[in-house]
Coordinates of C-alpha atoms in Angstrom, one line a residue:
M1 CA 8.6 142.9 -105.3
I2 CA 5.4 143.2 -103.0
R3 CA 5.3 146.9 -103.4
A4 CA 5.7 146.9 -107.0
V5 CA 2.9 144.4 -107.5
L6 CA 0.9 146.6 -105.2
V7 CA 1.5 149.9 -107.4
A8 CA 0.8 148.2 -110.6
T9 CA -2.4 146.9 -109.2
L10 CA -3.3 150.7 -108.0
A11 CA -2.4 152.1 -111.1
L12 CA -4.5 149.6 -112.9
A13 CA -7.5 150.0 -110.9
A14 CA -7.1 153.8 -111.5
L15 CA -6.8 153.4 -115.2
A16 CA -10.0 151.2 -114.9
T17 CA -11.9 154.0 -113.0
S18 CA -11.0 156.7 -115.5
V19 CA -11.8 154.8 -118.7
G20 CA -15.1 153.8 -116.9
A21 CA -15.7 157.6 -116.3
Q22 CA -14.7 158.6 -119.8
A23 CA -17.3 156.0 -121.1
D24 CA -20.3 157.0 -118.8
T25 CA -21.7 160.0 -119.4
T26 CA -24.9 159.8 -117.7
Q27 CA -24.0 158.5 -113.8
H28 CA -22.2 160.7 -111.4
D29 CA -20.6 159.7 -108.2
T30 CA -22.1 162.0 -105.7
T31 CA -19.4 161.0 -102.7
A32 CA -16.3 161.9 -105.4
A33 CA -17.0 165.8 -104.5
G34 CA -15.8 165.3 -101.0
R35 CA -12.8 162.9 -101.6
Q36 CA -9.3 164.7 -102.4
A37 CA -7.5 163.5 -105.4
G38 CA -4.9 161.9 -103.5
D39 CA -7.0 160.3 -100.7
S40 CA -6.2 156.8 -100.2
T41 CA -8.8 155.5 -98.2
Q42 CA -10.2 152.2 -99.0
P43 CA -13.6 151.9 -99.3
A44 CA -15.8 149.8 -96.4
R45 CA -15.2 146.5 -96.3
D46 CA -18.4 144.6 -97.9
T47 CA -20.3 142.8 -94.5
T48 CA -23.2 141.6 -96.3
E49 CA -23.7 137.9 -95.4
A50 CA -22.9 135.4 -97.6
L51 CA -23.7 131.6 -97.7
L52 CA -21.1 129.2 -99.2
P53 CA -21.1 125.8 -100.3
T54 CA -20.2 122.9 -97.8
F55 CA -19.3 119.2 -98.4
T56 CA -22.7 117.5 -98.9
P57 CA -23.8 115.5 -95.9
D58 CA -22.5 111.8 -95.7
I59 CA -25.9 109.9 -95.5
A60 CA -27.8 107.2 -97.5
P61 CA -27.8 108.6 -100.7
G62 CA -31.5 109.1 -102.4
P63 CA -34.2 108.8 -103.4
L64 CA -35.5 106.6 -100.9
P65 CA -39.2 105.6 -100.3
R66 CA -41.2 107.6 -98.1
H67 CA -40.6 106.9 -94.3
A68 CA -37.4 104.8 -95.1
R69 CA -35.4 107.3 -93.1
Y70 CA -35.5 109.2 -90.2
T71 CA -33.9 112.8 -90.3
F72 CA -32.8 114.9 -87.2
T73 CA -31.6 118.4 -88.3
D74 CA -30.1 120.8 -85.9
D75 CA -33.2 122.6 -85.0
S76 CA -34.6 119.1 -83.8
L77 CA -31.4 118.2 -81.9
L78 CA -31.7 121.4 -80.1
L79 CA -35.1 121.1 -79.2
L80 CA -35.5 117.5 -78.4
S81 CA -33.1 118.1 -75.4
S82 CA -31.1 114.9 -76.8
Q83 CA -27.7 115.0 -75.3
T84 CA -26.3 111.6 -76.4
L85 CA -27.1 109.4 -79.4
S86 CA -28.8 107.1 -77.5
D87 CA -31.1 109.5 -76.0
L88 CA -32.1 110.4 -79.8
L89 CA -32.4 106.7 -80.6
T90 CA -35.3 106.2 -78.5
H91 CA -37.5 108.0 -81.2
I92 CA -37.0 105.0 -83.3
P93 CA -39.7 102.2 -83.5
G94 CA -38.5 99.0 -81.5
V95 CA -35.3 100.3 -80.2
Y96 CA -34.4 99.4 -76.5
V97 CA -31.9 101.2 -74.7
V98 CA -30.4 99.0 -71.8
R99 CA -29.8 102.1 -69.5
G100 CA -27.2 101.2 -66.7
G101 CA -28.5 104.2 -64.6
W102 CA -28.5 107.8 -65.2
Y103 CA -26.1 110.1 -67.0
G104 CA -22.6 108.6 -67.4
Q105 CA -23.5 105.2 -67.5
S106 CA -23.7 102.7 -70.0
E107 CA -26.3 102.7 -72.4
I108 CA -26.4 99.9 -75.0
A109 CA -29.0 100.4 -78.1
L110 CA -30.6 97.0 -79.2
Y111 CA -32.7 96.7 -82.2
G112 CA -34.4 93.2 -83.4
G113 CA -32.6 91.2 -81.3
R114 CA -29.1 91.4 -83.1
G115 CA -26.9 92.4 -80.1
P116 CA -23.9 94.5 -81.7
A117 CA -25.2 93.9 -85.5
S118 CA -28.5 95.8 -84.3
F119 CA -26.5 99.2 -85.6
E120 CA -24.0 100.2 -87.9
I121 CA -22.8 104.0 -87.0
F122 CA -21.1 106.0 -89.5
V123 CA -19.4 109.6 -88.6
D124 CA -19.2 111.8 -92.0
G125 CA -19.5 108.4 -93.6
V126 CA -16.6 106.5 -91.9
P127 CA -17.6 103.4 -89.9
Y128 CA -17.4 104.1 -85.9
L129 CA -16.0 100.7 -84.6
P130 CA -15.9 100.0 -80.7
L131 CA -12.2 100.3 -79.5
G132 CA -10.8 99.6 -76.3
R133 CA -11.8 96.9 -73.7
D134 CA -15.2 96.4 -75.5
S135 CA -14.7 95.7 -78.8
I136 CA -18.0 94.6 -79.7
Y137 CA -20.6 97.1 -78.8
V138 CA -20.6 100.8 -79.5
D139 CA -22.2 102.8 -76.4
P140 CA -24.3 105.4 -78.2
A141 CA -24.1 107.1 -74.5
R142 CA -20.5 108.1 -75.2
I143 CA -21.3 109.8 -78.4
S144 CA -22.2 113.5 -77.8
L145 CA -24.2 115.3 -80.2
A146 CA -22.6 118.8 -79.6
A147 CA -20.4 118.3 -83.0
Y148 CA -23.1 117.0 -85.0
Q149 CA -25.8 118.9 -86.9
R150 CA -27.5 116.3 -88.7
V151 CA -28.4 112.4 -87.8
D152 CA -30.2 110.4 -90.5
V153 CA -31.4 106.8 -89.4
L154 CA -31.9 104.3 -92.1
V155 CA -34.4 101.5 -91.0
T156 CA -34.2 98.0 -92.4
P157 CA -36.3 95.0 -91.1
G158 CA -33.0 93.7 -88.9
A159 CA -30.8 96.5 -88.1
L160 CA -30.5 100.5 -88.5
Q161 CA -27.8 102.5 -90.2
V162 CA -27.0 105.5 -88.1
Y163 CA -25.3 108.5 -90.0
L164 CA -23.8 111.4 -87.9
V165 CA -23.1 114.6 -89.9
S166 CA -20.5 116.9 -88.2
L167 CA -20.9 120.7 -88.1
R168 CA -20.9 122.4 -91.5
Y169 CA -21.0 126.2 -91.2
R170 CA -21.8 128.1 -94.5
S171 CA -22.4 131.7 -93.6
T172 CA -19.5 134.5 -93.7
N173 CA -21.1 135.9 -90.4
P174 CA -19.2 134.3 -87.4
R175 CA -21.0 132.3 -85.0
T176 CA -20.1 132.0 -81.3
L177 CA -22.1 129.5 -78.9
I178 CA -21.9 129.4 -75.0
G179 CA -23.9 126.9 -72.9
I180 CA -24.4 126.0 -69.3
M181 CA -26.1 123.1 -67.7
T182 CA -26.8 122.1 -64.0
G183 CA -29.0 120.0 -61.8
R184 CA -29.3 117.2 -59.5
Q185 CA -26.4 115.0 -58.2
D186 CA -24.2 118.0 -59.1
I187 CA -24.8 117.7 -62.8
A188 CA -22.6 120.2 -64.7
G189 CA -22.4 121.1 -68.5
Y190 CA -20.5 123.6 -70.4
R191 CA -20.4 124.0 -74.0
A192 CA -18.3 126.8 -76.0
G193 CA -18.2 126.9 -79.8
Y194 CA -17.2 129.3 -82.5
S195 CA -17.6 129.0 -86.6
K196 CA -16.5 131.2 -89.4
R197 CA -16.3 131.1 -93.1
S198 CA -14.3 133.7 -95.4
R199 CA -15.6 134.9 -98.9
S200 CA -12.7 132.7 -100.4
G201 CA -14.3 129.6 -98.8
F202 CA -12.1 129.0 -96.1
G203 CA -13.9 127.9 -92.6
V204 CA -12.9 126.8 -89.4
S205 CA -15.4 125.3 -86.4
L206 CA -14.7 124.8 -83.0
I207 CA -16.9 122.8 -80.5
A208 CA -15.6 121.9 -76.9
D209 CA -18.1 120.1 -74.3
W210 CA -17.5 119.3 -71.1
N211 CA -19.9 117.3 -68.8
S212 CA -19.7 115.7 -65.1
I213 CA -21.9 114.3 -62.6
G214 CA -21.4 113.7 -59.0
P215 CA -21.5 110.4 -56.7
G216 CA -25.2 109.6 -56.0
P217 CA -26.8 107.5 -53.2
L218 CA -25.1 104.2 -52.2
S219 CA -28.2 102.3 -53.6
S220 CA -27.8 104.0 -56.9
S221 CA -26.0 102.4 -59.8
T222 CA -25.2 106.3 -61.2
T223 CA -21.6 106.8 -60.2
S224 CA -19.8 110.0 -60.6
F225 CA -18.4 110.6 -64.2
G226 CA -16.7 113.2 -66.3
T227 CA -16.2 113.8 -70.1
S228 CA -14.6 116.1 -72.5
D229 CA -15.6 116.0 -76.1
F230 CA -13.8 118.4 -78.8
L231 CA -14.2 119.1 -82.3
L232 CA -11.9 121.0 -84.9
K233 CA -12.8 121.2 -88.2
A234 CA -11.3 123.3 -91.2
E235 CA -12.7 123.3 -94.5
Y236 CA -12.2 124.8 -97.7
V237 CA -14.8 124.8 -100.3
P238 CA -14.6 127.9 -102.7
P239 CA -17.9 129.7 -104.5
G240 CA -18.8 127.7 -106.9
G241 CA -18.7 124.3 -104.8
R242 CA -16.7 122.0 -107.4
V243 CA -13.7 121.5 -105.5
G244 CA -13.2 121.2 -101.5
A245 CA -11.1 119.9 -98.8
T246 CA -11.8 119.4 -95.1
F247 CA -10.2 118.2 -91.9
A248 CA -11.8 117.2 -88.8
L249 CA -10.6 116.1 -85.4
F250 CA -12.6 114.7 -83.1
T251 CA -11.5 113.7 -79.4
S252 CA -13.6 112.1 -76.7
S253 CA -12.1 111.4 -73.2
W254 CA -14.3 110.1 -70.2
K255 CA -13.8 108.5 -66.6
R256 CA -16.5 106.4 -64.8
S257 CA -16.2 105.8 -61.1
A258 CA -16.8 102.2 -59.9
A259 CA -19.6 101.5 -57.4
T260 CA -18.9 100.2 -54.1
D261 CA -21.1 97.2 -54.5
N262 CA -19.5 96.3 -57.9
R263 CA -22.7 96.8 -59.9
V264 CA -20.9 99.5 -61.6
V265 CA -17.2 99.0 -63.1
G266 CA -14.7 101.9 -63.3
W267 CA -13.7 102.5 -66.7
R268 CA -11.5 105.4 -68.3
Q269 CA -10.6 106.0 -71.7
D270 CA -9.4 108.5 -74.2
R271 CA -10.4 108.3 -78.1
L272 CA -9.2 110.3 -81.0
D273 CA -10.6 110.2 -84.7
R274 CA -9.3 112.2 -87.4
V275 CA -10.7 112.6 -91.0
L276 CA -9.3 114.1 -94.0
R277 CA -11.3 114.4 -97.2
F278 CA -11.0 115.8 -100.7
F279 CA -13.7 116.1 -103.6
I280 CA -13.9 117.4 -107.0
A281 CA -17.3 117.5 -108.9
Q282 CA -18.9 118.4 -112.0
R283 CA -21.3 120.8 -110.7
G284 CA -21.8 122.8 -107.4
D285 CA -25.5 121.7 -106.9
G286 CA -25.1 118.1 -106.2
L287 CA -25.9 116.9 -109.7
G288 CA -23.8 115.3 -111.9
W289 CA -20.4 113.0 -111.1
R290 CA -18.5 113.4 -108.0
V291 CA -15.4 112.0 -106.5
T292 CA -14.4 111.8 -102.8
T293 CA -11.4 110.6 -101.4
T294 CA -11.4 110.1 -97.5
L295 CA -8.3 109.1 -95.1
T296 CA -9.1 108.3 -91.5
S297 CA -7.6 107.3 -88.2
S298 CA -9.1 106.2 -85.1
G299 CA -7.0 105.2 -81.9
L300 CA -7.9 104.6 -78.2
T301 CA -5.1 105.3 -75.2
H302 CA -5.4 105.5 -71.5
D303 CA -7.7 102.7 -71.0
T304 CA -7.0 101.1 -67.4
L305 CA -7.6 97.4 -68.5
V306 CA -6.4 97.2 -72.3
G307 CA -3.5 98.5 -74.3
E308 CA -3.8 101.1 -77.3
R309 CA -5.4 100.5 -80.5
A310 CA -5.7 101.9 -83.6
V311 CA -7.3 101.5 -87.1
S312 CA -7.3 103.3 -90.0
S313 CA -8.8 103.6 -93.5
G314 CA -8.6 105.1 -97.0
T315 CA -11.7 105.3 -99.2
L316 CA -12.3 106.2 -102.9
E317 CA -15.9 106.8 -103.7
A318 CA -17.5 107.9 -107.4
S319 CA -20.9 108.9 -107.5
L320 CA -23.4 110.0 -110.3
T321 CA -26.8 111.6 -109.5
G322 CA -29.6 113.1 -111.5
R323 CA -32.5 114.2 -110.8
R324 CA -34.5 111.1 -110.4
A325 CA -31.8 108.7 -110.0
S326 CA -28.4 108.3 -108.1
L327 CA -25.4 105.6 -108.3
V328 CA -22.6 105.1 -105.7
A329 CA -19.5 103.2 -106.0
M330 CA -16.9 102.9 -103.1
A331 CA -13.9 101.1 -102.1
R332 CA -12.2 101.2 -98.7
G333 CA -9.0 99.8 -97.6
G334 CA -8.6 99.1 -93.6
A335 CA -5.8 98.6 -91.5
G336 CA -5.3 97.5 -87.9
G337 CA -8.8 95.9 -87.8
M338 CA -10.7 98.1 -89.9
P339 CA -12.3 96.0 -92.9
S340 CA -11.7 96.5 -96.5
Q341 CA -15.0 97.1 -98.2
F342 CA -16.6 97.4 -101.7
E343 CA -20.0 98.9 -101.9
A344 CA -22.5 100.1 -104.3
R345 CA -25.6 101.8 -103.7
A346 CA -28.5 102.8 -106.2
G347 CA -31.6 104.7 -105.7
W348 CA -34.4 105.6 -108.6
T349 CA -37.9 107.4 -108.7
A350 CA -39.9 106.6 -112.0
G351 CA -41.1 109.4 -114.0
L352 CA -44.5 108.2 -115.0
V353 CA -45.1 105.7 -112.3
P354 CA -45.2 106.9 -108.6
L355 CA -42.7 104.2 -107.6
T356 CA -39.2 104.7 -105.9
L357 CA -36.6 101.8 -106.0
A358 CA -33.4 101.8 -103.9
G359 CA -30.9 99.2 -102.5
W360 CA -27.2 98.8 -101.8
F361 CA -24.8 95.6 -101.9
R362 CA -21.3 95.6 -99.8
Q363 CA -18.8 93.0 -99.8
S364 CA -16.3 93.1 -96.6
L365 CA -12.6 91.5 -96.3
Y366 CA -11.6 91.1 -93.0
A367 CA -8.1 91.1 -91.5
D368 CA -8.1 87.4 -90.4
G369 CA -9.4 86.2 -93.8
R370 CA -13.2 86.1 -93.3
Q371 CA -15.4 87.7 -95.8
G372 CA -18.9 89.1 -95.2
V373 CA -21.8 90.1 -97.5
R374 CA -24.8 92.3 -96.8
S375 CA -27.5 93.7 -99.2
Y376 CA -30.7 95.5 -98.9
G377 CA -33.4 96.6 -101.2
T378 CA -36.6 98.5 -100.9
A379 CA -39.7 99.7 -103.3
G380 CA -42.2 102.2 -102.3
L381 CA -45.2 103.1 -104.1
R382 CA -47.0 106.7 -103.7
L383 CA -50.8 105.7 -103.7
P384 CA -53.9 108.3 -104.2
L385 CA -55.0 110.3 -101.4
G386 CA -52.3 110.5 -99.6
F387 CA -51.5 106.6 -99.0
S388 CA -48.2 104.9 -99.7
A389 CA -46.8 101.6 -99.5
R390 CA -43.3 100.3 -99.2
A391 CA -41.7 96.8 -99.0
E392 CA -38.2 95.9 -98.0
A393 CA -35.7 93.0 -97.7
S394 CA -32.3 92.3 -96.2
W395 CA -30.0 89.8 -96.5
Q396 CA -26.5 89.2 -95.0
K397 CA -24.0 86.5 -94.4
D398 CA -21.7 88.6 -92.2
V399 CA -20.1 88.7 -89.0
Q400 CA -21.1 91.1 -86.0
S401 CA -17.8 92.2 -84.8
S402 CA -14.6 92.8 -87.2
L403 CA -12.2 93.0 -84.2
V404 CA -13.3 89.6 -82.7
T405 CA -11.8 86.7 -84.7
T406 CA -14.2 84.0 -83.0
D407 CA -17.2 85.6 -84.5
D408 CA -18.7 83.3 -87.2
L409 CA -20.6 84.4 -90.3
Q410 CA -24.3 84.3 -89.9
E411 CA -26.9 83.9 -92.8
T412 CA -30.3 85.9 -92.5
L413 CA -33.2 86.9 -94.5
D414 CA -35.5 89.5 -93.0
L415 CA -38.8 91.1 -94.8
A416 CA -41.2 93.9 -93.8
G417 CA -43.9 95.8 -95.6
W418 CA -45.5 99.0 -94.4
I419 CA -48.6 101.0 -95.4
G420 CA -48.6 105.0 -94.8
F421 CA -50.7 107.6 -95.0
D422 CA -49.8 111.6 -95.0
H423 CA -51.7 114.7 -94.4
P424 CA -50.5 117.9 -93.1
R425 CA -52.1 117.5 -89.9
L426 CA -52.0 113.4 -89.8
S427 CA -49.1 110.9 -90.5
V428 CA -49.5 107.2 -90.0
E429 CA -47.4 104.4 -90.7
V430 CA -48.4 100.7 -89.9
G431 CA -45.6 97.7 -90.8
R432 CA -45.4 94.1 -90.4
G433 CA -42.6 92.0 -90.8
R434 CA -40.2 88.9 -89.8
R435 CA -36.8 88.2 -89.2
D436 CA -34.6 84.8 -89.2
P437 CA -33.2 83.3 -85.8
F438 CA -29.8 84.9 -84.8
A439 CA -27.3 84.6 -82.1
P440 CA -25.9 87.5 -80.8
L441 CA -22.4 87.9 -79.6
G442 CA -21.5 88.7 -76.2
F443 CA -22.9 91.9 -74.5
G444 CA -21.7 95.6 -73.6
G445 CA -18.7 95.4 -71.0
G446 CA -20.3 98.6 -69.4
I447 CA -23.4 96.5 -68.0
I448 CA -22.0 94.0 -65.6
T449 CA -24.9 92.4 -64.5
V450 CA -25.9 91.2 -67.8
D451 CA -22.9 88.8 -69.5
S452 CA -24.6 87.7 -72.8
L453 CA -28.0 87.4 -74.7
H454 CA -30.2 84.7 -75.6
P455 CA -30.2 83.5 -79.4
S456 CA -33.4 84.8 -80.9
P457 CA -35.9 82.7 -82.6
L458 CA -37.9 83.3 -85.8
T459 CA -39.7 86.7 -84.9
E460 CA -42.7 88.4 -86.5
F461 CA -42.9 92.0 -85.5
L462 CA -46.1 94.8 -85.7
A463 CA -44.9 98.6 -85.7
V464 CA -47.0 101.6 -85.7
R465 CA -45.8 105.1 -85.8
A466 CA -47.9 108.5 -85.8
D467 CA -47.9 112.0 -85.5
V468 CA -51.1 114.2 -85.5
Q469 CA -51.7 117.8 -84.9
V470 CA -54.4 118.0 -82.6
V471 CA -55.0 122.0 -82.8
S472 CA -52.5 124.7 -84.0
G473 CA -49.3 124.4 -81.8
L474 CA -50.4 120.8 -80.1
R475 CA -49.1 117.8 -81.4
L476 CA -49.6 114.2 -80.4
S477 CA -46.6 111.5 -81.8
G478 CA -45.3 108.3 -81.0
W479 CA -44.7 104.7 -82.0
Y480 CA -45.9 101.4 -80.8
F481 CA -43.8 98.0 -81.4
D482 CA -44.9 94.4 -80.6
P483 CA -42.9 91.1 -81.4
I484 CA -46.0 89.1 -81.7
V485 CA -44.1 85.9 -82.7
G486 CA -41.1 85.0 -81.2
G487 CA -38.9 87.9 -79.8
A488 CA -35.4 88.4 -78.1
D489 CA -34.0 89.8 -75.5
F490 CA -34.7 93.2 -74.5
E491 CA -37.5 93.2 -77.0
P492 CA -40.7 93.7 -74.8
P493 CA -43.9 93.3 -75.9
H494 CA -46.3 96.5 -76.1
H495 CA -43.4 98.6 -76.2
A496 CA -44.3 102.2 -76.9
R497 CA -43.3 105.8 -76.6
V498 CA -45.8 108.7 -76.9
S499 CA -45.2 112.3 -76.4
A500 CA -47.5 115.6 -76.1
T501 CA -45.9 118.7 -77.5
F502 CA -46.9 122.5 -77.2
Q503 CA -45.0 124.8 -79.0
S504 CA -46.2 128.5 -79.6
K505 CA -45.1 132.0 -80.4
F506 CA -48.0 133.5 -78.2
W507 CA -46.1 136.4 -76.7
R508 CA -46.6 138.8 -79.5
V509 CA -44.7 141.8 -78.0
F510 CA -41.6 140.4 -80.2
K511 CA -43.1 141.4 -83.3
S512 CA -40.4 139.7 -85.0
G513 CA -41.4 136.2 -84.0
I514 CA -38.1 135.6 -82.1
F515 CA -40.1 134.5 -78.9
S516 CA -41.1 130.6 -78.7
L517 CA -42.2 128.2 -76.0
R518 CA -42.2 124.8 -76.3
G519 CA -43.4 122.0 -73.7
E520 CA -43.2 118.3 -74.0
V521 CA -44.3 115.3 -72.0
A522 CA -43.4 112.0 -73.1
M523 CA -43.7 108.4 -71.8
E524 CA -42.0 105.2 -72.6
S525 CA -43.8 102.2 -71.6
W526 CA -43.6 98.3 -71.8
T527 CA -45.0 95.2 -70.4
R528 CA -43.3 92.3 -68.2
W529 CA -41.1 90.2 -70.6
G530 CA -39.1 87.1 -69.7
L531 CA -35.9 87.9 -71.8
G532 CA -33.6 90.3 -70.0
G533 CA -30.0 89.0 -70.9
L534 CA -28.0 86.1 -69.1
D535 CA -25.8 86.8 -66.1
S536 CA -22.3 85.4 -66.0
L537 CA -23.6 82.1 -64.8
G538 CA -26.0 81.4 -67.5
V539 CA -29.0 82.5 -65.4
G540 CA -31.7 84.5 -67.2
R541 CA -33.0 87.7 -66.3
S542 CA -36.1 89.1 -67.1
L543 CA -37.6 92.7 -67.3
G544 CA -40.5 94.0 -65.2
G545 CA -43.3 96.4 -67.0
A546 CA -42.3 99.9 -66.7
S547 CA -43.4 103.6 -67.6
F548 CA -41.1 106.4 -67.5
V549 CA -42.1 109.8 -68.0
D550 CA -39.9 112.6 -68.9
T551 CA -40.7 116.2 -69.5
N552 CA -39.1 119.2 -71.0
I553 CA -39.6 122.9 -71.2
Q554 CA -37.5 125.2 -73.2
M555 CA -38.1 129.0 -74.2
Q556 CA -36.4 130.8 -77.1
L557 CA -35.7 134.3 -77.3
A558 CA -33.6 135.1 -80.5
G559 CA -30.4 133.1 -80.2
V560 CA -31.2 132.3 -76.4
T561 CA -32.6 129.0 -75.4
L562 CA -33.7 128.4 -71.9
F563 CA -34.5 124.7 -71.0
W564 CA -35.3 122.4 -68.4
T565 CA -35.6 118.8 -68.2
M566 CA -36.9 115.9 -65.8
R567 CA -36.1 112.3 -66.2
N568 CA -38.7 109.8 -64.5
A569 CA -41.0 112.4 -63.3
N570 CA -43.3 109.9 -62.4
V571 CA -41.0 108.5 -59.9
M572 CA -41.2 105.0 -61.4
R573 CA -39.3 102.5 -59.0
A574 CA -38.8 100.1 -61.9
S575 CA -35.3 100.1 -64.0
Y576 CA -34.3 99.5 -67.7
V577 CA -32.3 96.1 -66.6
E578 CA -32.7 93.8 -63.7
G579 CA -30.3 94.6 -61.0
L580 CA -29.4 98.0 -61.8
G581 CA -31.4 101.3 -60.7
Y582 CA -32.7 104.4 -62.4
P583 CA -33.1 107.9 -60.5
K584 CA -36.5 109.1 -59.7
A585 CA -37.5 113.0 -60.6
V586 CA -34.0 113.9 -61.5
Q587 CA -34.0 117.6 -63.0
S588 CA -31.3 119.4 -65.0
W589 CA -31.5 123.1 -66.3
G590 CA -29.5 125.5 -68.1
A591 CA -29.1 127.8 -71.3
R592 CA -27.6 128.2 -74.7
W593 CA -26.7 131.3 -76.3
Y594 CA -25.8 131.8 -80.2
F595 CA -24.0 134.9 -81.4
T596 CA -23.7 135.7 -84.8
N597 CA -22.6 139.2 -84.9

């Protein structure tokens, strides 16, 4: 049967060639003279690179007003030397990362005094819930960025929405990644990856990331730690991009040793997340209607303190996207503690008036009968001479944790206004806002010196972010945040992060411009603050003023990147949380290679 089909196919091909030759009286194949009549040699395979469509990234749909969202692409993730999500979040104004030590320790990120409600994290559009012994706080230090090529952060007055987009490879040329890292305290890292797409649209991506660190001095709160993160992703989106399917499997395993002085708790767990998605769309360019179905499951095992836990969900999403507007409706059913949700999002940019409106509304139904509501709206106006204005409001009557049944509903209304200026060499935005009082729930289990947080009062804040190009190749950037009225735990006044970055291709011996040198010096600083959480006896802790300087040097030559980083280069004796230490002048260095042949 197969042989008959093959013979028929060759006969049709020969007939088509014969007919084409009879019809063409001007063109002649100059290679045919050297080919025998019975030559069955197949023509060379087409190896020209083709870029194929992929799943659209699961981020907050636009349009959005200017500066409403921070976007970190794969290039910026590589150059910022951010190894985990907690490293990346320090670039957002007002975020305070409660670092229990150096690499491997808990790093709970806080924003606006809202405790676990400070962040909503989505992986390929799916809520990322804390599982295991800590079912309240997500520790962003346990989320490696190795498997992600884009991170979007939507800033609202009272919380942040973080969207992680896993690897989406487009090229038919295979790509291989190899990375190594070493440094102080026997820190070591190994990364390997492979990605390939066929011309039919099928592709596969593999990323494996192993990291470890040895025990520190007896006085250190950085203990030995080891982790392995793995991504397997299969994708099928044929040319045209109107239908597609993808399956992603994420695994994360880590083990932390306890400290002899009981300042660090021993912790082990394995997490497995699976995401299966299908879509059908009217068009392949992202416009028109689109329907997406998502099935997910997440499970945690081998925790030394609690039993196994698993959650799952099924989502149906329908969207309509135009050149100036978008509308999205989503329904999600959850099981095992994952809430069922109904959500609507919309964005619109006017044609005659430089106005952009966007917002969303969400109803959540929890397994124990609780019901929560959240909504957000923003309006942005583009003004002459590069100026812009933005106003936003968020309202919620919701819980902080879907897995803690004693968590009551809290109602808050938060407001903020921003004025911005944008120029090719200068970008500045200044904002003022207010947040309602809030009672945070507990604290992250990995920071045992802090048991809970104070209720936060009515707070008014001032925030500034800026980026300026001093000369060609040299940029200064940073942010400043100050709770001028009120203030919460780990929300110190005069909190700022500034950096100076030099990047140049000055070594012109490589005429194609494949060489690049980048150096960055960054400093995070804050003044003394009396609110640093409560210990297990209800005694309040405070924060001392501190300034930590980090350096990062990278050299790129084609697909090779060499890097060297130093944390706390100024040998600061302070720490991010009272009672825990932070190492001084710790270094790590290594290289990553990308092969695309």
